[in-house]
Short mmCIF file of C-alpha atoms in Angstrom, two decimals:
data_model
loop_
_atom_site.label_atom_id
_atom_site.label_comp_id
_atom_site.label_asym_id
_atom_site.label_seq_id
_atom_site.Cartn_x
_atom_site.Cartn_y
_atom_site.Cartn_z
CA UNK A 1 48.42 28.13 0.18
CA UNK A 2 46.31 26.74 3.17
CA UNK A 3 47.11 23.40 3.95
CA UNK A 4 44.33 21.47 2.72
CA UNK A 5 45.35 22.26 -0.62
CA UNK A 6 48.96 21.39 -0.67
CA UNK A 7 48.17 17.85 0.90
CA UNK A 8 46.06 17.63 -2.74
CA UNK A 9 48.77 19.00 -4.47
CA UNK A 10 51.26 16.78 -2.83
CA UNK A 11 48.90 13.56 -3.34
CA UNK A 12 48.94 13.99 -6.97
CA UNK A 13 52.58 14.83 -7.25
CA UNK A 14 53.18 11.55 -5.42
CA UNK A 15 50.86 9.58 -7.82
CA UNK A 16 52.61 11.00 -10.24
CA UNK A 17 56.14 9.89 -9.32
CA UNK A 18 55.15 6.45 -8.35
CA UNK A 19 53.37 6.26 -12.14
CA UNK A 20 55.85 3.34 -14.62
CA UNK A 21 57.32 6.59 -17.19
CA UNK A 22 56.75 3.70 -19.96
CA UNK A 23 55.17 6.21 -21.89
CA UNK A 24 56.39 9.47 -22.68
CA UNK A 25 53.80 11.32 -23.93
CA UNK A 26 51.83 10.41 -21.00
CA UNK A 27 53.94 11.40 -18.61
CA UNK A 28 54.62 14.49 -20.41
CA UNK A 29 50.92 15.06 -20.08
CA UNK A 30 50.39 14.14 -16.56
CA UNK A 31 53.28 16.86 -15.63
CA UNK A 32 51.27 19.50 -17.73
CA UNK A 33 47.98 18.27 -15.82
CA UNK A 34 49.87 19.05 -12.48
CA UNK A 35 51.39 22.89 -13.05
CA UNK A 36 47.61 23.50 -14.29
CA UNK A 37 46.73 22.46 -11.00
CA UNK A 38 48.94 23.68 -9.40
CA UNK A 39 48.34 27.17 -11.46
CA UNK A 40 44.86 27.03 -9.86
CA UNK A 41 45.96 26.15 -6.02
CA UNK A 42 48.39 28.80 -5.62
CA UNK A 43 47.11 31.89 -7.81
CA UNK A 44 44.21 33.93 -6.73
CA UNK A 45 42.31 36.81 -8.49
CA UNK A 46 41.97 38.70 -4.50
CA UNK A 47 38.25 39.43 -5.09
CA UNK A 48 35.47 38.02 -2.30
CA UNK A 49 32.62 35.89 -2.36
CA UNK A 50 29.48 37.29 -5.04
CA UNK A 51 32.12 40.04 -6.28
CA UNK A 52 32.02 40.48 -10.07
CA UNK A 53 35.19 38.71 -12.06
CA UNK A 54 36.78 37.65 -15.49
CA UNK A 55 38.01 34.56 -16.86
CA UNK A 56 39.29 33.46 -20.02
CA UNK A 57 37.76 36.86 -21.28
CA UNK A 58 33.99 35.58 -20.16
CA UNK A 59 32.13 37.65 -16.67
CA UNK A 60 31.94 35.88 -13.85
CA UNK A 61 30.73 35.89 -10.32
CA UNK A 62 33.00 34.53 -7.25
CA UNK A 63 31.47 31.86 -5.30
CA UNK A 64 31.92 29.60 -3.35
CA UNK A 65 33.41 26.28 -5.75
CA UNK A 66 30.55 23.94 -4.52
CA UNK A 67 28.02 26.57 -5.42
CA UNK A 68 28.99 26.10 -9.01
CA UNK A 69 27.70 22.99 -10.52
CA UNK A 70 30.69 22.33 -13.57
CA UNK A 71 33.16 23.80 -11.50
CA UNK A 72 32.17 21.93 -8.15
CA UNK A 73 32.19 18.34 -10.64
CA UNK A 74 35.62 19.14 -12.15
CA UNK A 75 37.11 19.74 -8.69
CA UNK A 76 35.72 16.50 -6.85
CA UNK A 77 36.90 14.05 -9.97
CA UNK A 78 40.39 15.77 -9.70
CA UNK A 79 40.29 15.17 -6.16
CA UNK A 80 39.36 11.59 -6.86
CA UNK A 81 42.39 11.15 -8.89
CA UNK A 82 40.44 10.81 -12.21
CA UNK A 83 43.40 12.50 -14.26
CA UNK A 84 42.80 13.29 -17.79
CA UNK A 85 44.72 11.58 -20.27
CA UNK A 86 44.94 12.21 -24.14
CA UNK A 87 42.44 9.18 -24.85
CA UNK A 88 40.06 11.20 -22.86
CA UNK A 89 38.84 8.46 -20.81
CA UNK A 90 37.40 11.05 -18.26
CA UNK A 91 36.74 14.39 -19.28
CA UNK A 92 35.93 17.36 -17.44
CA UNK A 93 36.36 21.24 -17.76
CA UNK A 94 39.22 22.53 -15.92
CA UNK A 95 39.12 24.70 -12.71
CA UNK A 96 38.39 27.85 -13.56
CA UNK A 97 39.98 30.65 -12.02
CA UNK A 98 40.35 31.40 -8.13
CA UNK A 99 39.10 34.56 -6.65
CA UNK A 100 40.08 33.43 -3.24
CA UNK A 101 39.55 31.48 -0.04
CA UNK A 102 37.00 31.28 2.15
CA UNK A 103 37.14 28.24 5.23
CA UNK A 104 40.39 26.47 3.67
CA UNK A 105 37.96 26.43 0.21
CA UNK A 106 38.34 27.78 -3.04
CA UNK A 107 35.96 30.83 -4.52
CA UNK A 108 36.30 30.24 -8.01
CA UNK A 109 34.96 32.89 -11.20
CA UNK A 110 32.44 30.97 -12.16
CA UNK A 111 30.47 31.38 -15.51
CA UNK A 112 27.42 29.10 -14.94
CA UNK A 113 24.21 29.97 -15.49
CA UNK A 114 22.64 27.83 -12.45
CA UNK A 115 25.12 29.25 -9.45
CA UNK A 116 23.29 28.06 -6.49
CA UNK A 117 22.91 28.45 -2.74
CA UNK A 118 21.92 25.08 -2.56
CA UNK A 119 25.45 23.90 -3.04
CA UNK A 120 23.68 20.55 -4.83
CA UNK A 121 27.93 18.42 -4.88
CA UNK A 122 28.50 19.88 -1.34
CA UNK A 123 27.86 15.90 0.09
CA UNK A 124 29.04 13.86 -3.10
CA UNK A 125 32.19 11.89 -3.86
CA UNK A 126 32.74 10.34 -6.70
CA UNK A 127 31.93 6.78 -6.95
CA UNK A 128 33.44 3.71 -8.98
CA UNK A 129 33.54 4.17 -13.06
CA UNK A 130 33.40 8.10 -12.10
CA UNK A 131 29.24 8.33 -10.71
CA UNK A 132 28.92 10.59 -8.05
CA UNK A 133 27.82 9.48 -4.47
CA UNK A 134 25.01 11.69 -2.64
CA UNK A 135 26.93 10.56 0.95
CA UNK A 136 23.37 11.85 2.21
CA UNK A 137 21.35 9.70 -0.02
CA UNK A 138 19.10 6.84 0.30
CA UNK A 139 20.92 3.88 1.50
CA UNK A 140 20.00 1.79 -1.36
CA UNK A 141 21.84 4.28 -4.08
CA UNK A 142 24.95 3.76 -2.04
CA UNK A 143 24.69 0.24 -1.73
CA UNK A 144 23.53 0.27 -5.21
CA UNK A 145 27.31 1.57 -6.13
CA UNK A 146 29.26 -0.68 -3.68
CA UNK A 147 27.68 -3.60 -5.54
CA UNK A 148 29.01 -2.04 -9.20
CA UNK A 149 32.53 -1.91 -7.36
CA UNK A 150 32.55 -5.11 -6.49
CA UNK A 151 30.68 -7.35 -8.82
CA UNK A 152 31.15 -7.97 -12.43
CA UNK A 153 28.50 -6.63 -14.20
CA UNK A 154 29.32 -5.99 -17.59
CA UNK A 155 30.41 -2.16 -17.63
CA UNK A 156 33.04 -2.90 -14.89
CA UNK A 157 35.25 -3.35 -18.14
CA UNK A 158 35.93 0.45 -18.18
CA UNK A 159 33.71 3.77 -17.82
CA UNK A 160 33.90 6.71 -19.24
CA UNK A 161 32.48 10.14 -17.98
CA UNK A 162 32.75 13.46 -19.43
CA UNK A 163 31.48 16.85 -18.10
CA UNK A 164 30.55 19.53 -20.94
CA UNK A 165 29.69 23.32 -20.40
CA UNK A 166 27.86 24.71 -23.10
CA UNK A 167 28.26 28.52 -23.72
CA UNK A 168 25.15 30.34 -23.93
CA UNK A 169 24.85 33.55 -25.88
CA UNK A 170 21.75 34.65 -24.91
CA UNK A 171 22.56 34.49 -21.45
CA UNK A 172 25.83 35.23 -21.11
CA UNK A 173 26.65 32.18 -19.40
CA UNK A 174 27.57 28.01 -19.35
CA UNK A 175 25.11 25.02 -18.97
CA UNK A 176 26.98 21.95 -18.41
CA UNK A 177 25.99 18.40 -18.99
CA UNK A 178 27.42 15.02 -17.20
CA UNK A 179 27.31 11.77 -19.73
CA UNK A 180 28.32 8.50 -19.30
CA UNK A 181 29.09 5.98 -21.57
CA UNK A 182 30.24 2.66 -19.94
CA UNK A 183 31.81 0.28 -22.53
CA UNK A 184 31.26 -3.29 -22.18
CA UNK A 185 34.12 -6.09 -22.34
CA UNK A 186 34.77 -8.00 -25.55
CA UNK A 187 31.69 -9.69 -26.66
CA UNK A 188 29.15 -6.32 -26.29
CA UNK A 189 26.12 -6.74 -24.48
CA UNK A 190 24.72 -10.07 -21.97
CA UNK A 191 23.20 -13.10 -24.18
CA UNK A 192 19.56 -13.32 -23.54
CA UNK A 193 20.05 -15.52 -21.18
CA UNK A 194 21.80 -13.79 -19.02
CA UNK A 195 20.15 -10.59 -19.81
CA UNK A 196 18.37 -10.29 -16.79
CA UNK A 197 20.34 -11.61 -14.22
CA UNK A 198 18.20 -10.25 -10.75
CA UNK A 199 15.13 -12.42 -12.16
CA UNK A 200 13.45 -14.12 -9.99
CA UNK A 201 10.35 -16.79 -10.42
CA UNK A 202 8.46 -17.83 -7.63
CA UNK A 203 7.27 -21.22 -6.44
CA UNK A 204 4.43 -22.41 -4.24
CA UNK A 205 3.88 -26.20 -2.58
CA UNK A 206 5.40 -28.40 0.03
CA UNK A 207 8.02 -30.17 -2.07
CA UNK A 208 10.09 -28.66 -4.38
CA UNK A 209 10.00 -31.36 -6.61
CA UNK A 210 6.04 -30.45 -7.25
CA UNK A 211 6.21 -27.11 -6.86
CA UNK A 212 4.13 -24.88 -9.01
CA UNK A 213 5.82 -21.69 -10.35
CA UNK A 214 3.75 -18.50 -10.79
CA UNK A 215 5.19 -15.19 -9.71
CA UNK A 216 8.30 -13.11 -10.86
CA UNK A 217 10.59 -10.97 -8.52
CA UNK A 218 13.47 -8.90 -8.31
CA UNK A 219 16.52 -9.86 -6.65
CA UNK A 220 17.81 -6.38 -4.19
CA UNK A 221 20.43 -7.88 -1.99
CA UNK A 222 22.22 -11.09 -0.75
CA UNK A 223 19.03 -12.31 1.69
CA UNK A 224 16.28 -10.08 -0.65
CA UNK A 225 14.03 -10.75 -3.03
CA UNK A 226 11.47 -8.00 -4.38
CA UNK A 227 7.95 -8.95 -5.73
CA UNK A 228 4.38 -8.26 -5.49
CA UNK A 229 2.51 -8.50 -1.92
CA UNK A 230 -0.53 -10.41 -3.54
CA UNK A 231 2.10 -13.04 -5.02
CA UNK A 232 3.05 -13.81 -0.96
CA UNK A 233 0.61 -16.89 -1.46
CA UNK A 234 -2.28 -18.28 -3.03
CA UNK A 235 -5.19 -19.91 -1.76
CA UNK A 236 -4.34 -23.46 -3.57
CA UNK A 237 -1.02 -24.17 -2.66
CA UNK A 238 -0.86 -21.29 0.36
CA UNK A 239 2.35 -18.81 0.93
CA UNK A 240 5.81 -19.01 -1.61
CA UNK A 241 8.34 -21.53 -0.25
CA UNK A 242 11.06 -21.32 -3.19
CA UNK A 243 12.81 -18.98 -5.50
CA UNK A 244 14.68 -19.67 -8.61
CA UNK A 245 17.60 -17.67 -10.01
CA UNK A 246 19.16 -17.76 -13.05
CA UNK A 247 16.99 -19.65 -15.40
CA UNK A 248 15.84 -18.39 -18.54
CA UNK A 249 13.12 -21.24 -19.40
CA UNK A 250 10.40 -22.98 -17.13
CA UNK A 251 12.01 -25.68 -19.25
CA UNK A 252 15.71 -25.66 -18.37
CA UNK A 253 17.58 -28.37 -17.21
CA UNK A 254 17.40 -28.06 -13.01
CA UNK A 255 21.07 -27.58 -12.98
CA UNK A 256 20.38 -24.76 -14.40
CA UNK A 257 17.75 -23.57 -11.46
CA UNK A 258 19.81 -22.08 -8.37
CA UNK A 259 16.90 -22.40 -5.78
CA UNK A 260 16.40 -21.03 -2.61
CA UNK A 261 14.00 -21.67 0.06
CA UNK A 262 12.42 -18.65 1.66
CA UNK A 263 12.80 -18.19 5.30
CA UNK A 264 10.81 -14.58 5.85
CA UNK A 265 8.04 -13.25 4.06
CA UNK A 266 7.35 -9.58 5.09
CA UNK A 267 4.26 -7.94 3.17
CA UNK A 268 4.18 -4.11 3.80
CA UNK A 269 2.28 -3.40 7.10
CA UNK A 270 -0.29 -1.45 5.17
CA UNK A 271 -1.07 -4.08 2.39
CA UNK A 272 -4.95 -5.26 2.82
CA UNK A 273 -5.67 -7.58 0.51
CA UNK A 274 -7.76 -7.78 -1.77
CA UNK A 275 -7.16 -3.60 -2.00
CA UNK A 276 -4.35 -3.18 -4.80
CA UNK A 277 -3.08 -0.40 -2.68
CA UNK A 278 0.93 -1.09 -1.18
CA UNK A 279 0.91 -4.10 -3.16
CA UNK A 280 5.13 -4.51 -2.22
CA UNK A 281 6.18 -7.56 -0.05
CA UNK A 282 10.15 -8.58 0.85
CA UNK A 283 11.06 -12.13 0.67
CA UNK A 284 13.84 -13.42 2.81
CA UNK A 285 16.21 -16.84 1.33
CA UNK A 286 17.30 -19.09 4.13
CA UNK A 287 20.79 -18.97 2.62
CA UNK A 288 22.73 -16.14 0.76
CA UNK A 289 22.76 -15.77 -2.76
CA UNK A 290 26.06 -16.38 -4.08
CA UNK A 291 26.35 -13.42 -7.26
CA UNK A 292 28.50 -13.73 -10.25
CA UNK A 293 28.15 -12.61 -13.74
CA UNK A 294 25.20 -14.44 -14.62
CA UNK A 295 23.97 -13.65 -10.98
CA UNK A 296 23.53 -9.89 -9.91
CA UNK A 297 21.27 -7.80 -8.13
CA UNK A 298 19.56 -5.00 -8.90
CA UNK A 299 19.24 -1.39 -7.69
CA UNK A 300 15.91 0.47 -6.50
CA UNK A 301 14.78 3.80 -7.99
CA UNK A 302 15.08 6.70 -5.71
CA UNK A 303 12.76 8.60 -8.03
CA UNK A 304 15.36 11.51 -8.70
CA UNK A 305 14.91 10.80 -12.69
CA UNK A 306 11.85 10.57 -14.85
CA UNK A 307 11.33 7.29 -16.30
CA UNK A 308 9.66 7.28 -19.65
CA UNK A 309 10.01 4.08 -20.93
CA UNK A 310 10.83 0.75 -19.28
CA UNK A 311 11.01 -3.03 -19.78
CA UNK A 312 8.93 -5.29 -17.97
CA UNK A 313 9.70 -8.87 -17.95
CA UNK A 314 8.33 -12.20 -16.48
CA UNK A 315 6.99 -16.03 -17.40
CA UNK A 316 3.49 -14.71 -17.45
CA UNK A 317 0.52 -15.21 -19.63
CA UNK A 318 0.95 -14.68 -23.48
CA UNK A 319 -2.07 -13.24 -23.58
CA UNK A 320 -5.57 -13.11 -22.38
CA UNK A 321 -6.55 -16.73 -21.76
CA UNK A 322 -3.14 -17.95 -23.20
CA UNK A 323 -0.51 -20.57 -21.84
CA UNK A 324 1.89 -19.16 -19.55
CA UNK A 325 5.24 -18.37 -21.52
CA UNK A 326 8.24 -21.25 -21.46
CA UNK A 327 11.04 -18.44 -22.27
CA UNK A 328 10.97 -15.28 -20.22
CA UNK A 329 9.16 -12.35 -21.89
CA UNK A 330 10.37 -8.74 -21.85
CA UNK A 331 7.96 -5.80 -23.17
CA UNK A 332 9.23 -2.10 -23.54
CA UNK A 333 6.31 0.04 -22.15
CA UNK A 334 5.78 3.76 -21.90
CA UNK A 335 4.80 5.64 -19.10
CA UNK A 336 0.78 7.02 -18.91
CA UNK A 337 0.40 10.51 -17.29
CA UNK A 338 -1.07 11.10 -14.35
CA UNK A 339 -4.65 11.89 -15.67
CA UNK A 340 -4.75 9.30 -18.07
CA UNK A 341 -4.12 7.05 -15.15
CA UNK A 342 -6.57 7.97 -13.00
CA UNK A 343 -9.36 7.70 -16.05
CA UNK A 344 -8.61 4.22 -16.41
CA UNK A 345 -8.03 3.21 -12.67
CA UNK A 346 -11.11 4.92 -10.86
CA UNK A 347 -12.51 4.13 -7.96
CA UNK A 348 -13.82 0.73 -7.59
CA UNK A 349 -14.11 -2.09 -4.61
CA UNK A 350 -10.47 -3.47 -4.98
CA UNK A 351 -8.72 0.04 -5.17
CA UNK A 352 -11.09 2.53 -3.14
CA UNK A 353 -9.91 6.00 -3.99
CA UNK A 354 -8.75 5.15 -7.33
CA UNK A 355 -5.35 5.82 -9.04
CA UNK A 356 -2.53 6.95 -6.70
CA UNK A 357 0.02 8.58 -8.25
CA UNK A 358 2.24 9.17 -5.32
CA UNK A 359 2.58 5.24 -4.88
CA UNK A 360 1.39 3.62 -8.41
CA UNK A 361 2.28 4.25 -11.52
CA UNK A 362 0.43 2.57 -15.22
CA UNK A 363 2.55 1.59 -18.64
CA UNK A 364 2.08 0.27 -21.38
CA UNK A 365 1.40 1.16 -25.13
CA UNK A 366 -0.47 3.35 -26.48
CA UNK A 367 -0.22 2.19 -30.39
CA UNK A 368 -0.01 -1.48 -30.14
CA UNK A 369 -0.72 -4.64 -27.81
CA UNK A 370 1.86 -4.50 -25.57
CA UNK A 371 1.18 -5.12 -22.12
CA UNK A 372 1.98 -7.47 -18.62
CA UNK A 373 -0.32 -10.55 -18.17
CA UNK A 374 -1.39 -12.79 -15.36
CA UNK A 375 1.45 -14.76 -14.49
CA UNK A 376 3.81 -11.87 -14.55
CA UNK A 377 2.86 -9.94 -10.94
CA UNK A 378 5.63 -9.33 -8.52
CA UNK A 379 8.42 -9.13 -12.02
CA UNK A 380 9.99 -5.63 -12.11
CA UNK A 381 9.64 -3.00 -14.34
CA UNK A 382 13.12 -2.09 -14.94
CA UNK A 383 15.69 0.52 -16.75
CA UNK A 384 18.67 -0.45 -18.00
CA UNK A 385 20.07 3.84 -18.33
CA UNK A 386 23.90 2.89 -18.36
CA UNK A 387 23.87 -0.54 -20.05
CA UNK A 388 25.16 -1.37 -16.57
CA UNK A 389 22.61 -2.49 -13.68
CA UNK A 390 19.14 -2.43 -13.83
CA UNK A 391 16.99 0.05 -11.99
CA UNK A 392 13.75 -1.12 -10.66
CA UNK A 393 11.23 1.23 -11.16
CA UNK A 394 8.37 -0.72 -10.30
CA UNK A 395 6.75 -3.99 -9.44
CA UNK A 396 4.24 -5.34 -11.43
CA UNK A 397 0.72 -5.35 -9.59
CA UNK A 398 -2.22 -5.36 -11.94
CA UNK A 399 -4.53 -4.02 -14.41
CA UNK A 400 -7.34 -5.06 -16.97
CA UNK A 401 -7.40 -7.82 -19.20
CA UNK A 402 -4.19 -8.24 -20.72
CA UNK A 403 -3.70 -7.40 -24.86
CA UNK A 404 -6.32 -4.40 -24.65
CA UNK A 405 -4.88 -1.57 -27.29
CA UNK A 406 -3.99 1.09 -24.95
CA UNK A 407 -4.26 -0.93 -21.60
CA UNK A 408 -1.68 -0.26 -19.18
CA UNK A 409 -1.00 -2.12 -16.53
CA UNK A 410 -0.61 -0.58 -13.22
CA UNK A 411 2.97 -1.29 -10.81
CA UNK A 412 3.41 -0.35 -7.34
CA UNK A 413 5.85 2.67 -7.36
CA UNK A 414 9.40 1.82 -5.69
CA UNK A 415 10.87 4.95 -4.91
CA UNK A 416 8.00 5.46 -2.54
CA UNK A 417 8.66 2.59 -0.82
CA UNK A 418 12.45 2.48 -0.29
CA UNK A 419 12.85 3.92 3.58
CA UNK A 420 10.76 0.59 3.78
CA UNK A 421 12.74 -1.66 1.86
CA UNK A 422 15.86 -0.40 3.12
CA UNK A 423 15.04 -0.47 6.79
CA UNK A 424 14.34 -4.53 6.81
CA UNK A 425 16.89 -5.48 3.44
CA UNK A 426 20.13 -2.92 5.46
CA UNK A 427 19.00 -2.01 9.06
CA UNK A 428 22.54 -1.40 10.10
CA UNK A 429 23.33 1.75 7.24
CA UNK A 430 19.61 2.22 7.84
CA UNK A 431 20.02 3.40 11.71
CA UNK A 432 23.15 4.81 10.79
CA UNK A 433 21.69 7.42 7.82
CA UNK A 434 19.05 8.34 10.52
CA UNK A 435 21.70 9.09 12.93
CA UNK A 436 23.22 11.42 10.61
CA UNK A 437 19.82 12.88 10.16
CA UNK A 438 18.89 13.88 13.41
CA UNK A 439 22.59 15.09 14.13
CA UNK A 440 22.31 17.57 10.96
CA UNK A 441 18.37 18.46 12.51
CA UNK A 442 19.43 19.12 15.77
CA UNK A 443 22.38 21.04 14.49
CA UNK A 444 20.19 23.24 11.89
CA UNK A 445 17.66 23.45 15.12
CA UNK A 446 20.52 24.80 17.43
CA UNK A 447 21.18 27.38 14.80
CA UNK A 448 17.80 28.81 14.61
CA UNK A 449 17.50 29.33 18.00
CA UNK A 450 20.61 30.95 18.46
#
């Protein structure tokens, strides 16, 4: 057994010991847990990498563990000392069987029906309540999980995970499947009040105390707020001086408003107003925002999942020509394809070569009158996947007259512009990723020219 391994085995032997034995059955469990791991560390089958194999009475093919997806996510959670119990908090297939070694790591018999050269776990670890960490991921995913370890938004109560494989027939081989389900403490899900808690709404004027309040945004960090590059200022009351936090109604008591000034206003360099292209701008707060449960940022989509429905929500308009809204208004939208988009956003003076898929994106509804309004630019459009932290997908930007049956409204695509965001809102992990970057380049370069 190469060393490597028996440092794992003798970590989890040693978490074992350490473990309270108030529970018997438990314990009893956790011992069984270690001589099947211990079963796969120090047996081997003796056959090499892409050799033919059996296990459990099911063909195989040895490879290397990370190139097998189920087997590659059972090994990294066991490494990261998620230990199954009988409650099955955390579930996950075990190791399947060991062919042999090859540079201190395992070549397992694995049955998957995806076995892949692109080792996709090879760079992951396994982040807090069990979601893995792409180590060679945008910044913002990873800062994105270092805020769920350390604030308390509501699914920091206790996660659960499981990993499935799926046998199938035709094929001969497993499809696996990783779930969450992240259960909330007592009391279930946020009161609306507090059901959006990275809301931001925007103010404009010289004194606080007259400020007028238009704009939504989205707040992405201690110093960061995310909105709309045409909500930077108007031509009335000129550029946005304030932002409040944590209000639910224009109408709230000001105790109730946590306001910051804003120090920085940084449009993106290739916003030209009044074009509706790179409508994205990053607002700086003089001081730091001070999170809590009623107080929490949110994360930005790296566009590695399809989002086909979303919430928007702001203190715009409630309709064309309507007040603006007291209480702030959410709307569940769906997304538009691609062609449909570009039918109803052509070319015109304000957005020259049309629709833009790669950085815009239109929702709304296609059955009823459901739709973003004046009032609610810069407000995200948001996802809420794990009952956990919002996602922000978009930012609102603009469209048609609001409450038009099958009117979307078009948002300025985030994914596309987080090496942006991240380079002003984390320069630090910014510069370090690209180090990182052009070490692997340069490494991959050396090797093709060898």
């Amino acid at each position: 057994m190469n060393k490597l391994v028996f440092m794992q085995v003798w970590a989890l032997c040693l978490s074992f010991c350490s473990e309270s034995p108030s529970d018997m059955g438990v314990n009893i469990y956790r011992v069984f847990v270690l001589l099947s791991f211990l079963s796969f560390v120090l047996c081997d089958l003796n056959l090499q990498e892409d050799e033919p194999c059996v296990t459990d009475g099911l063909n195989g093919t040895c490879v290397g563990i990370f190139r097998c997806p189920s087997a590659s996510l059972s090994y990294l959670y066991a490494n990261a000392g998620y230990v199954k119990t009988p409650d099955e908090i955390y579930d996950y297939p075990e190791l399947p069987d060991i062919c042999s070694y090859k540079n201190e790591e395992p070549v397992v018999c694995c049955t998957d029906c995806n076995i892949s050269n692109a080792e996709p776990f090879r760079h992951t670890s396994i982040g807090p309540l069990g979601m893995p960490k792409d180590n060679e991921g945008p910044v913002a995913w990873s800062k994105c999980l270092d805020y769920l370890k350390v604030l308390p938004y509501p699914c920091r109560a206790q996660g659960d995970f499981r990993v499935q494989k799926f046998w199938k027939e035709s094929k001969k081989c497993h499809t696996f499947q990783l779930d969450f389900a992240f259960r909330s403490p007592v009391g279930g899900r946020m009161a609306e009040r507090w059901e959006f808690p990275h809301m931001v709404l925007l103010g404009y004027g010289d004194e606080q105390k007259s400020a007028q309040w238009f704009c939504g945004g989205t707040v992405i960090s201690e110093r960061f707020i995310l909105t709309a590059a045409h909500c930077i200022s108007t031509r009335a009351l000129g550029n946005v001086s304030y932002a409040a936090l944590g209000l639910l109604k224009r109408t709230d008591p000001k105790e109730l408003w946590n306001i910051h000034n804003i120090k920085r206003i940084i449009p993106h360099p290739e916003y030209n107003p009044p074009s509706k292209y790179h409508d994205i701008a990053l607002l700086e707060t003089e001081t730091e925002i001070n999170f809590g449960k009623n107080l929490l940022p949110a994360c930005l989509d790296t566009g590695k999942v399809k989002v086909l429905t979303a919430d928007a929500s702001g203190w715009g308009r409630l309709g064309h020509m309507k007040d603006l809204a007291d209480t702030l208004q959410v709307v569940n939208l769906n997304e538009f394809e691609e062609t449909e988009c570009a039918t109803l956003f052509p070319p015109h003076r304000h957005l020259k070569h049309g629709y833009d898929h790669e950085k815009q994106m239109c929702y709304g509804n296609h059955y009823e009158i459901i739709d973003t309004c004046k009032g609610d630019s810069g407000g995200p459009l948001q996802t809420n996947q794990f009952k956990c932290q919002y996602t922000v997908v978009g930012v609102t930007s603009s469209g048609k007259d609001c409450g038009i049956l099958g009117s979307p409204g078009m948002y300025t695509r985030v994914s596309y512009y987080v090496p942006w965001i991240e380079g002003i809102v984390w320069p630090e992990e910014t510069e370090e990723h690209k180090k990182k970057d052009d070490l692997l380049f340069d490494k991959w370069l050396n090797a093709t020219q060898q």
